[in-house]
Amino acid sequence: MNKKYLYRRATVFSLLLIALAYLMADISVHAATAKVATTAPTFDCLNAPSVSSFVPGDTMITSQNGVNCFAWQVFMGLNWPAQANTPGQPDTSAMASQFGNPGNARDQALGVWETYANADSVFLPNAAIPGPFGTHATPWGNGPIPASCANDGQVYRVMTSSRKASIAAKNGESFNLSPETAQAFPSNNPNWLADKQGQLVYYEILFSQDQYNFIVGNTLYDANGQADMIKAHNNIAMPLGYGAKPGDKTQLGGLELKAAWLEVNEPEQGNWKTDFKLSSASIYDESTNTCSTKTLALVGLHIIHKTASQPQWVWATFEHKLNAPDTADIDSLNNPDTYTFYSKSCSTNAVPATCSAKTVNGVATTKTSCEVNTSPAYFLDKAKGCDPYPIQVSRDFKIKDTTDNKIASINTSAHELIKQANSNSVFANYILVNTLWSSAAINDNSPPGKPPLTPLSISGETPTISEVPVANTTLETYAQGFNCLSCHAHASVASEAKPQLNDKSYATDYSFIFGLAQSSSCYWMQNSKGYPWVQAPQGALTKQQCYSLNSCGEGGNMSGGGCYKWASGPNQQAQPWNIN
């Protein structure tokens, strides 16, 4: 081989090495730049959240900043895209870069929590047996589907107009519906909410599979089942969550959510698709027996979680950052008038004469109000022209850092974290208002075997009401000076269960959903020949009325002889049961 060839080959090899060195140097510079750009934000806690599908069952750090970070991790995990056809499970193929992808209601992914059990589908009329976990009930039950609702398979939610909160009763009186259909408000006055365009907010309650299994497994969707459980000296105590980090053996335990959804009139306009979590819903109007498909925007979300370290539950509440201004900023330059529930151009109007007006100190309200956080002037009644109007809302207690609670800084870090994963994520527009927990938790359901009466313990409530009440502008608009725990400590069994329990208020583990339970239909049993349970023909009596009318003793199985009695009503004479 000649020297010229060897020299040429050596020269080419040297040039390749030089080029490779420059290339490696360039890659190194870009890698360093990328590393700087993607450095995770710092959090004022030792359990920093991650944009992932992980939902912890407990917090590893019991401090204010620790539970704030725990709340953010739960929020991210529950809003992770859900697995198709498997309620309550995350889509493990989804990536962090997809978290909170914007788009219209049909394009945005359902979050894990949206596939949880809905209270409407578990606490059914006449205590009917609920369907499988994740089943969503329809307002018309087993009846025929209204023609305009036939396409409900195209939308995930079916909301009813009664879910608007307080509705006027036919006799001119008023009533408040269940906690699922109304805000927390300490009176019988109207408590619906509408934005500055007069669009209504709807509410729904959902809960985890662990909580669903506990309720259904113990027949607690039936008021009679609640009474039976207490009489058997068993506590209504939901399971504890455990497992604080990925890789731990994890159980979610009792986990409830209450969501506030705003009806959006023109979702293609403005920033709805880019800045809000959206969902489709079919709004069912009972007065006309019709449905209309609407877009809903998530404006508020309570997440409460019972854990091994927090048997008094962790109470976290999130809301959209554009909901309302701080009360202190209403008249300042800090109020740009871009909020959903506040307008500088508010005007008052007379209450229509056909409407059932709010009363204050016995005097009926005659005008709507532009004062912030003032409950509506009248009950809704579409048939009488009592339609919703804009409600002025502001936040009474500013979200700010304190010595022990770096809530504002943690929110900023969480937003940075989300934007690093997906710069367009709608969830970077939601804020953690605060997290309520206990620094000295007491488990009133331990030891078991002695069901407690209300109120349950609020020991160690942190932060205290005197420090800062924990309130959401869309879920406690008219009661921002209260704390969740102080109210929920009084949650008790359903009203139809209490006559069987000497009218005592037995506690239901800080959850009001048990108050939604109705009683199952009346049943009798023919003992001597071993006939199965048979439903009473009218199916309208309570279990207690069954016992007193059919003379069969407790549940029809203590008389020792045959039980051949039935009754057509609570005041009717018992008759022989025809078993042929």
Coordinates of C-alpha atoms in Angstrom, one line a residue, residues 2-578:
N2 CA 1.6 3.4 -1.1
K3 CA 2.3 6.1 1.4
K4 CA 0.1 8.7 -0.4
Y5 CA -2.9 6.4 0.2
L6 CA -2.1 5.9 3.8
Y7 CA -1.7 9.6 4.3
R8 CA -5.0 10.4 2.7
R9 CA -6.8 7.8 4.8
A10 CA -5.2 9.1 7.9
T11 CA -6.3 12.7 7.0
V12 CA -9.9 11.6 6.4
F13 CA -9.9 9.7 9.7
S14 CA -8.6 12.8 11.5
L15 CA -11.2 15.0 10.0
L16 CA -13.9 12.6 11.0
L17 CA -12.6 12.6 14.6
I18 CA -12.7 16.4 14.6
A19 CA -16.2 16.5 13.2
L20 CA -17.4 14.0 15.8
A21 CA -15.8 16.1 18.6
Y22 CA -17.7 19.2 17.4
L23 CA -20.9 17.2 17.2
M24 CA -20.5 15.8 20.7
A25 CA -19.7 19.2 22.0
D26 CA -22.9 20.6 20.3
I27 CA -25.0 17.8 21.7
S28 CA -23.5 18.4 25.2
V29 CA -24.4 22.1 25.0
H30 CA -28.0 21.4 23.9
A31 CA -28.3 18.7 26.6
A32 CA -27.2 21.1 29.2
T33 CA -29.6 23.7 28.0
A34 CA -32.5 21.3 27.9
K35 CA -31.6 20.2 31.4
V36 CA -31.7 23.7 32.7
A37 CA -35.0 24.3 30.9
T38 CA -36.7 21.2 32.3
T39 CA -35.4 21.5 35.9
A40 CA -38.3 20.6 38.1
P41 CA -39.7 23.5 40.1
T42 CA -39.0 23.5 43.8
F43 CA -41.9 22.9 46.3
D44 CA -42.2 24.0 49.9
C45 CA -42.7 20.3 50.9
L46 CA -40.8 17.0 51.1
N47 CA -43.4 15.2 49.0
A48 CA -43.4 17.2 45.8
P49 CA -46.1 16.1 43.3
S50 CA -45.5 14.8 39.8
V51 CA -47.6 14.9 36.7
S52 CA -48.6 11.2 36.7
S53 CA -51.5 8.9 37.1
F54 CA -50.5 8.1 40.7
V55 CA -53.2 8.8 43.3
P56 CA -51.7 8.3 46.8
G57 CA -53.8 6.7 49.5
D58 CA -52.2 8.8 52.3
T59 CA -49.8 11.6 52.8
M60 CA -46.3 10.8 53.9
I61 CA -45.9 14.3 55.5
T62 CA -48.5 15.5 58.0
S63 CA -47.8 19.3 57.9
Q64 CA -49.7 22.1 56.1
N65 CA -47.3 22.2 53.2
G66 CA -47.2 18.4 53.1
V67 CA -51.0 18.1 52.7
N68 CA -51.0 20.9 50.1
C69 CA -48.6 18.9 48.0
F70 CA -50.6 15.7 48.7
A71 CA -53.7 17.5 47.5
W72 CA -52.0 18.5 44.2
Q73 CA -50.8 14.9 43.6
V74 CA -54.3 13.6 44.2
F75 CA -55.7 16.3 41.8
M76 CA -53.2 15.4 39.0
G77 CA -53.8 11.6 39.4
L78 CA -57.6 12.0 39.5
N79 CA -57.5 14.2 36.4
W80 CA -55.3 11.8 34.5
P81 CA -57.1 10.4 31.4
A82 CA -59.3 7.5 32.3
Q83 CA -59.0 4.0 30.9
A84 CA -61.8 3.3 28.4
N85 CA -64.4 0.8 29.6
T86 CA -62.8 0.4 33.1
P87 CA -64.2 3.0 35.5
G88 CA -61.9 4.4 38.1
Q89 CA -58.7 3.3 36.4
P90 CA -56.1 5.5 34.6
D91 CA -55.1 5.1 31.0
T92 CA -51.5 3.8 31.5
S93 CA -50.7 4.5 27.8
A94 CA -51.3 8.3 28.2
M95 CA -48.3 10.5 28.7
A96 CA -47.6 13.5 30.8
S97 CA -47.4 15.6 27.6
Q98 CA -51.1 14.8 27.1
F99 CA -52.2 15.9 30.6
G100 CA -54.9 18.5 30.2
N101 CA -54.9 18.7 26.4
P102 CA -57.2 21.6 25.4
G103 CA -60.1 21.3 23.0
N104 CA -63.8 21.2 22.9
A105 CA -65.9 19.0 25.3
R106 CA -65.8 16.0 23.0
D107 CA -62.0 16.2 22.5
Q108 CA -60.9 16.6 26.1
A109 CA -60.3 13.3 27.8
L110 CA -62.4 12.1 30.7
G111 CA -60.5 12.2 33.9
V112 CA -60.3 9.2 36.2
W113 CA -62.6 10.8 38.8
E114 CA -65.3 11.5 36.2
T115 CA -65.8 7.7 35.8
Y116 CA -66.3 7.1 39.6
A117 CA -69.6 6.2 41.1
N118 CA -72.1 9.0 41.0
A119 CA -74.3 9.5 44.1
D120 CA -77.4 9.7 41.9
S121 CA -76.6 6.2 40.6
V122 CA -76.1 4.6 44.1
F123 CA -78.8 6.3 46.2
L124 CA -81.7 5.4 44.0
P125 CA -85.5 5.9 44.5
N126 CA -87.0 3.3 46.8
A127 CA -83.5 2.1 47.6
A128 CA -83.2 0.1 44.4
I129 CA -80.1 -2.0 44.1
P130 CA -77.3 0.1 42.4
G131 CA -75.6 -1.0 39.2
P132 CA -71.9 -1.8 38.9
F133 CA -69.3 0.7 39.9
G134 CA -69.2 3.6 37.4
T135 CA -72.8 3.1 36.2
H136 CA -74.5 6.5 35.5
A137 CA -78.2 6.7 36.2
T138 CA -80.6 8.7 34.1
P139 CA -83.3 11.0 35.5
W140 CA -86.1 9.0 34.0
G141 CA -85.0 5.7 35.6
N142 CA -86.5 2.7 33.9
G143 CA -89.2 4.8 32.2
P144 CA -89.2 5.5 28.4
I145 CA -86.4 7.8 27.2
P146 CA -87.8 11.1 26.0
A147 CA -87.3 11.5 22.2
S148 CA -85.0 14.5 22.6
C149 CA -82.8 12.5 24.9
A150 CA -82.3 9.5 22.6
N151 CA -78.8 10.6 21.7
D152 CA -77.6 10.6 25.3
G153 CA -75.0 7.9 24.4
Q154 CA -73.1 10.7 22.8
V155 CA -72.6 12.6 26.0
Y156 CA -71.2 11.4 29.3
R157 CA -73.4 13.3 31.8
V158 CA -77.2 13.7 32.1
M159 CA -78.0 16.6 34.4
T160 CA -81.5 17.6 35.5
S161 CA -82.7 21.1 36.0
S162 CA -83.5 20.3 39.7
R163 CA -79.7 20.0 40.1
K164 CA -79.7 23.8 39.9
A165 CA -80.3 23.8 43.7
S166 CA -83.3 25.2 45.5
I167 CA -86.5 24.9 43.6
A168 CA -89.9 26.4 44.4
A169 CA -92.5 23.8 45.6
K170 CA -96.0 23.7 44.1
N171 CA -97.6 25.0 47.3
G172 CA -95.5 28.2 47.3
E173 CA -93.2 26.7 50.0
S174 CA -89.6 26.1 49.2
F175 CA -87.3 23.2 49.8
N176 CA -83.6 22.6 49.6
L177 CA -82.5 19.5 47.7
S178 CA -79.7 17.1 48.6
P179 CA -76.1 18.2 49.0
E180 CA -75.5 17.1 45.4
T181 CA -78.0 19.6 44.1
A182 CA -77.1 22.6 46.2
Q183 CA -74.4 24.6 47.8
A184 CA -73.7 24.6 51.5
F185 CA -75.9 27.4 52.9
P186 CA -77.1 27.7 56.4
S187 CA -80.8 28.5 55.7
N188 CA -83.8 27.5 53.6
N189 CA -83.3 30.3 51.2
P190 CA -82.4 29.8 47.5
N191 CA -78.7 29.0 46.9
W192 CA -78.3 28.4 43.2
L193 CA -75.4 30.1 41.4
A194 CA -75.1 31.7 37.9
D195 CA -72.3 33.5 36.2
K196 CA -72.2 37.0 34.8
Q197 CA -74.0 35.8 31.7
G198 CA -76.8 34.2 33.8
Q199 CA -75.6 30.7 33.0
L200 CA -76.2 28.1 35.8
V201 CA -73.9 26.0 37.8
Y202 CA -74.7 22.3 38.3
Y203 CA -73.3 20.1 41.0
E204 CA -72.5 16.4 41.2
I205 CA -71.0 14.1 43.8
L206 CA -68.8 11.1 43.0
F207 CA -66.8 8.6 45.0
S208 CA -64.1 6.0 44.7
Q209 CA -64.5 2.2 44.2
D210 CA -63.4 1.5 47.8
Q211 CA -66.2 3.8 49.1
Y212 CA -68.7 2.3 46.6
N213 CA -67.8 -1.2 47.7
F214 CA -68.3 -0.2 51.4
I215 CA -71.7 1.4 50.7
V216 CA -73.1 -1.3 48.4
G217 CA -71.5 -4.2 50.3
N218 CA -73.3 -3.1 53.5
T219 CA -76.6 -2.1 51.9
L220 CA -76.1 1.5 53.0
Y221 CA -77.8 2.9 49.9
D222 CA -81.0 1.8 51.8
A223 CA -82.1 3.7 54.9
N224 CA -83.2 0.3 56.4
G225 CA -79.7 -1.0 55.8
Q226 CA -78.2 1.9 57.7
A227 CA -80.5 1.2 60.6
D228 CA -79.7 -2.5 60.5
M229 CA -76.0 -1.8 60.6
I230 CA -76.2 0.5 63.6
K231 CA -78.5 -2.0 65.4
A232 CA -75.9 -4.7 64.8
H233 CA -73.4 -2.4 66.6
N234 CA -71.4 -1.9 63.4
N235 CA -69.9 1.5 62.7
I236 CA -70.6 3.3 59.5
A237 CA -66.9 3.9 58.9
M238 CA -65.4 4.0 55.5
P239 CA -62.1 2.4 54.7
L240 CA -58.8 4.2 55.4
G241 CA -56.5 5.0 52.5
Y242 CA -52.9 4.0 52.7
G243 CA -49.8 4.0 50.5
A244 CA -48.0 7.4 50.1
K245 CA -45.7 6.9 47.1
P246 CA -45.5 4.9 43.9
G247 CA -44.4 1.3 44.7
D248 CA -46.3 1.3 48.0
K249 CA -49.2 -1.1 48.5
T250 CA -52.0 1.4 48.0
Q251 CA -55.7 1.6 48.9
L252 CA -57.5 4.8 48.2
G253 CA -60.1 4.3 50.9
G254 CA -62.9 6.8 51.3
L255 CA -62.6 9.4 48.6
E256 CA -65.4 11.8 47.6
L257 CA -65.5 14.6 45.1
K258 CA -68.1 17.4 44.6
A259 CA -67.8 19.2 41.3
A260 CA -69.2 22.5 40.2
W261 CA -69.9 22.6 36.4
L262 CA -70.9 25.9 34.7
E263 CA -73.1 25.7 31.6
V264 CA -71.4 27.4 28.7
N265 CA -73.6 29.0 26.2
E266 CA -70.9 29.7 23.4
P267 CA -68.0 27.3 24.0
E268 CA -66.4 28.1 20.7
Q269 CA -66.0 31.8 21.8
G270 CA -63.4 33.2 24.2
N271 CA -61.0 31.0 26.2
W272 CA -63.3 28.1 27.1
K273 CA -61.5 25.5 25.0
T274 CA -58.0 26.6 25.9
D275 CA -58.3 27.4 29.6
F276 CA -61.1 25.2 31.0
K277 CA -61.7 21.5 31.7
L278 CA -64.8 20.9 29.6
S279 CA -67.4 18.1 29.4
S280 CA -70.6 17.4 27.5
A281 CA -73.9 16.9 29.3
S282 CA -77.5 16.4 28.4
I283 CA -79.6 18.7 30.5
Y284 CA -82.9 17.2 31.2
D285 CA -85.8 19.6 31.9
E286 CA -88.5 17.8 34.0
S287 CA -91.1 20.5 33.2
T288 CA -91.0 19.9 29.5
N289 CA -89.6 16.3 29.5
T290 CA -86.9 17.3 27.0
C291 CA -83.2 17.2 26.8
S292 CA -80.6 19.6 25.3
T293 CA -76.9 18.9 24.8
K294 CA -74.7 21.4 26.5
T295 CA -71.0 22.1 27.2
L296 CA -70.1 22.3 30.9
A297 CA -66.9 23.9 32.3
L298 CA -65.3 22.8 35.5
V299 CA -65.2 25.8 37.9
G300 CA -64.9 24.1 41.3
L301 CA -63.8 20.8 42.8
H302 CA -63.8 19.5 46.4
I303 CA -61.7 16.4 47.0
I304 CA -62.1 14.8 50.5
H305 CA -60.0 11.8 51.4
K306 CA -60.0 9.5 54.4
T307 CA -56.5 8.2 55.2
A308 CA -54.8 6.2 57.8
S309 CA -53.0 9.3 59.1
Q310 CA -56.1 11.5 58.7
P311 CA -59.2 9.6 59.9
Q312 CA -60.9 13.1 60.1
W313 CA -60.3 13.2 56.3
V314 CA -58.2 15.6 54.2
W315 CA -60.3 18.4 52.7
A316 CA -58.9 20.0 49.6
T317 CA -60.7 22.4 47.3
F318 CA -59.7 23.6 43.8
E319 CA -61.2 26.2 41.6
H320 CA -60.5 28.0 38.3
K321 CA -58.3 31.1 38.7
L322 CA -60.7 33.3 36.8
N323 CA -63.8 32.6 39.0
A324 CA -63.9 35.7 41.0
P325 CA -61.7 38.6 42.3
D326 CA -60.6 38.9 45.9
T327 CA -63.1 41.0 47.9
A328 CA -60.4 43.4 48.9
D329 CA -59.6 44.1 45.2
I330 CA -63.0 44.7 43.8
D331 CA -62.6 48.5 43.6
S332 CA -58.9 48.5 42.7
L333 CA -56.8 48.1 39.6
N334 CA -56.3 44.5 40.5
N335 CA -59.8 43.7 39.2
P336 CA -59.5 43.6 35.4
D337 CA -63.2 42.6 35.1
T338 CA -62.3 39.4 33.3
Y339 CA -63.8 37.1 35.9
T340 CA -66.5 34.5 35.3
F341 CA -68.7 35.4 38.3
Y342 CA -68.2 39.1 38.6
S343 CA -69.0 42.1 36.4
K344 CA -68.4 45.8 37.0
S345 CA -71.6 46.5 35.0
C346 CA -74.0 44.7 37.3
S347 CA -77.5 46.1 37.6
T348 CA -80.5 45.3 39.8
N349 CA -84.0 44.2 38.8
A350 CA -87.3 43.8 40.5
V351 CA -88.3 40.3 41.6
P352 CA -91.1 39.0 39.3
A353 CA -94.4 38.9 41.2
T354 CA -94.9 35.2 40.1
C355 CA -91.7 34.1 41.8
S356 CA -91.2 32.7 45.3
A357 CA -88.9 35.4 46.9
K358 CA -86.3 35.0 49.5
T359 CA -87.3 36.3 52.9
V360 CA -84.9 38.2 55.3
N361 CA -86.2 38.6 58.8
G362 CA -89.7 37.7 57.6
V363 CA -89.7 40.3 54.8
A364 CA -89.8 39.2 51.2
T365 CA -87.0 40.4 48.9
T366 CA -88.2 42.7 46.2
K367 CA -85.0 43.3 44.1
T368 CA -82.0 41.4 42.9
S369 CA -78.7 42.5 44.4
C370 CA -75.3 43.5 43.1
E371 CA -73.7 43.0 46.5
V372 CA -71.1 40.3 46.3
N373 CA -71.8 36.8 47.8
T374 CA -75.5 37.6 48.3
S375 CA -77.8 34.6 47.8
P376 CA -80.4 34.8 45.0
A377 CA -83.5 36.9 45.5
Y378 CA -85.9 34.1 44.5
F379 CA -86.3 30.4 43.8
L380 CA -86.0 29.2 40.2
D381 CA -89.2 28.2 38.5
K382 CA -89.0 28.2 34.7
A383 CA -92.8 27.8 34.2
K384 CA -93.3 31.1 36.1
G385 CA -90.6 33.0 34.4
C386 CA -88.3 32.8 37.4
D387 CA -85.1 32.4 35.5
P388 CA -81.5 32.7 36.7
Y389 CA -79.8 36.0 36.7
P390 CA -76.1 37.0 37.3
I391 CA -74.8 36.6 40.8
Q392 CA -71.8 38.8 41.9
V393 CA -69.1 36.7 43.6
S394 CA -65.8 37.5 45.2
R395 CA -63.3 35.7 47.4
D396 CA -63.5 36.8 51.0
F397 CA -60.1 35.3 52.0
K398 CA -57.1 35.9 49.8
I399 CA -54.9 33.0 48.8
K400 CA -51.5 34.0 50.2
D401 CA -48.5 32.5 51.8
T402 CA -48.1 32.5 55.6
T403 CA -45.3 31.3 57.8
D404 CA -46.7 27.8 58.0
N405 CA -48.7 27.6 54.8
K406 CA -47.0 28.3 51.5
I407 CA -50.2 27.8 49.5
A408 CA -49.6 30.5 46.9
S409 CA -46.0 29.4 46.3
I410 CA -47.0 25.7 46.0
N411 CA -49.7 26.7 43.5
T412 CA -47.1 28.6 41.4
S413 CA -44.7 25.5 41.5
A414 CA -47.6 23.2 40.5
H415 CA -48.5 25.4 37.6
E416 CA -44.8 25.4 36.4
L417 CA -44.7 21.6 36.8
I418 CA -47.8 21.1 34.7
K419 CA -46.6 23.5 32.0
Q420 CA -43.3 21.7 31.7
A421 CA -45.2 18.5 30.9
N422 CA -47.8 20.2 28.6
S423 CA -47.4 24.0 28.0
N424 CA -51.1 24.1 26.9
S425 CA -52.6 22.1 29.7
V426 CA -55.9 23.5 30.9
F427 CA -55.1 22.3 34.5
A428 CA -52.5 25.0 34.8
N429 CA -55.4 27.4 35.2
Y430 CA -56.7 25.7 38.4
I431 CA -55.7 26.7 41.9
L432 CA -55.7 25.0 45.2
V433 CA -57.6 27.3 47.5
N434 CA -56.5 25.5 50.7
T435 CA -56.3 22.2 52.4
L436 CA -58.0 21.4 55.7
W437 CA -56.5 18.6 57.9
S438 CA -55.9 17.6 61.5
S439 CA -52.8 18.1 63.5
A440 CA -54.2 15.9 66.3
A441 CA -56.7 13.6 64.5
I442 CA -59.1 11.4 66.6
N443 CA -60.7 8.4 65.1
D444 CA -64.2 8.3 66.6
N445 CA -64.9 5.0 64.8
S446 CA -62.1 3.2 66.7
P447 CA -62.5 0.9 68.4
P448 CA -65.3 -0.6 66.3
G449 CA -68.5 -2.0 67.8
K450 CA -69.9 1.2 69.2
P451 CA -71.4 3.5 66.5
P452 CA -70.9 7.1 67.5
L453 CA -73.5 9.8 67.6
T454 CA -72.9 13.2 65.9
P455 CA -71.0 15.4 66.1
L456 CA -67.7 13.6 65.4
S457 CA -64.4 15.0 66.4
I458 CA -62.9 18.1 64.8
S459 CA -59.7 17.8 67.0
G460 CA -56.7 19.6 65.6
E461 CA -58.6 21.3 62.8
T462 CA -55.9 23.0 60.7
P463 CA -56.1 25.8 59.6
T464 CA -58.7 27.0 62.2
I465 CA -61.6 29.1 61.2
S466 CA -60.0 32.0 63.0
E467 CA -56.9 31.7 60.9
V468 CA -58.6 31.3 57.5
P469 CA -61.8 29.5 56.6
V470 CA -61.4 27.0 53.7
A471 CA -64.1 27.9 51.2
N472 CA -64.6 27.6 47.4
T473 CA -66.3 30.6 45.6
T474 CA -68.5 28.2 43.5
L475 CA -69.3 25.7 46.2
E476 CA -69.6 27.8 49.3
T477 CA -70.4 31.2 47.7
Y478 CA -72.8 32.3 50.4
A479 CA -71.0 30.6 53.3
Q480 CA -67.4 31.5 53.0
G481 CA -66.9 32.0 56.7
F482 CA -67.3 28.3 57.6
N483 CA -65.0 25.2 57.4
C484 CA -65.9 21.9 55.9
L485 CA -65.0 19.7 58.9
S486 CA -67.1 21.7 61.4
C487 CA -70.2 21.1 59.2
H488 CA -69.5 17.5 58.1
A489 CA -69.0 16.4 61.7
H490 CA -72.8 16.5 62.0
A491 CA -73.4 14.1 59.0
S492 CA -75.8 11.4 60.0
V493 CA -77.9 8.5 58.9
A494 CA -80.9 9.1 56.5
S495 CA -84.0 10.6 58.1
E496 CA -86.0 7.4 57.2
A497 CA -83.5 5.4 59.3
K498 CA -83.8 7.4 62.5
P499 CA -87.3 6.2 63.7
Q500 CA -85.7 2.7 63.9
L501 CA -82.9 4.2 66.0
N502 CA -84.9 6.0 68.7
D503 CA -84.6 9.2 66.5
K504 CA -80.9 9.4 67.3
S505 CA -78.4 10.9 64.9
Y506 CA -75.8 8.2 64.3
A507 CA -72.7 9.5 62.5
T508 CA -71.8 8.6 59.0
D509 CA -68.1 9.3 59.0
Y510 CA -68.3 13.0 58.0
S511 CA -70.2 12.2 54.8
F512 CA -73.6 13.7 54.0
I513 CA -74.3 11.3 51.1
F514 CA -75.9 8.8 53.4
G515 CA -78.7 11.3 53.9
L516 CA -79.7 10.6 50.3
A517 CA -80.8 7.1 51.1
Q518 CA -84.5 6.2 50.8
S519 CA -86.2 3.1 52.3
S520 CA -86.7 -0.1 50.4
S521 CA -90.2 -1.4 49.8
C522 CA -92.0 -3.4 52.5
Y523 CA -91.4 -7.1 52.5
W524 CA -93.1 -10.0 54.3
M525 CA -92.0 -13.6 54.7
Q526 CA -94.0 -16.9 55.2
N527 CA -92.0 -18.6 57.9
S528 CA -93.5 -22.0 58.5
K529 CA -93.2 -23.3 55.0
G530 CA -90.0 -21.4 54.1
Y531 CA -91.4 -19.2 51.4
P532 CA -89.0 -16.5 50.1
W533 CA -89.3 -12.8 50.8
V534 CA -92.3 -11.4 48.9
Q535 CA -92.8 -7.7 48.2
A536 CA -95.9 -6.1 49.5
P537 CA -98.4 -5.3 46.7
Q538 CA -98.3 -1.5 47.2
G539 CA -94.6 -1.3 47.8
A540 CA -95.1 1.9 49.8
L541 CA -94.7 1.1 53.5
T542 CA -91.5 1.6 55.5
K543 CA -89.8 -1.3 57.1
Q544 CA -91.0 -0.1 60.5
Q545 CA -94.6 -0.1 59.3
C546 CA -94.1 -3.6 58.0
Y547 CA -93.1 -4.8 61.4
S548 CA -96.0 -3.2 63.2
L549 CA -98.7 -4.2 60.6
N550 CA -97.8 -7.7 59.7
S551 CA -97.3 -9.0 63.2
C552 CA -94.3 -11.0 62.1
G553 CA -91.8 -9.6 64.5
E554 CA -88.4 -8.3 63.5
G555 CA -88.2 -8.7 59.8
G556 CA -90.8 -11.5 59.7
N557 CA -88.6 -14.2 61.2
M558 CA -89.2 -14.1 64.9
S559 CA -92.8 -15.1 65.3
G560 CA -92.1 -18.8 65.3
G561 CA -95.2 -19.5 63.3
G562 CA -96.6 -18.7 59.9
C563 CA -96.9 -15.1 58.8
Y564 CA -99.8 -14.6 56.4
K565 CA -100.4 -10.9 56.8
W566 CA -100.1 -7.9 54.5
A567 CA -101.5 -4.3 54.6
S568 CA -102.5 -2.0 51.8
G569 CA -101.4 1.1 53.6
P570 CA -100.1 2.4 57.0
N571 CA -103.7 2.9 58.3
Q572 CA -105.3 -0.2 56.8
Q573 CA -106.2 -3.4 58.5
A574 CA -103.8 -6.3 58.0
Q575 CA -105.1 -9.0 55.7
P576 CA -104.3 -12.7 55.2
W577 CA -101.6 -13.2 52.6
N578 CA -102.8 -15.3 49.7

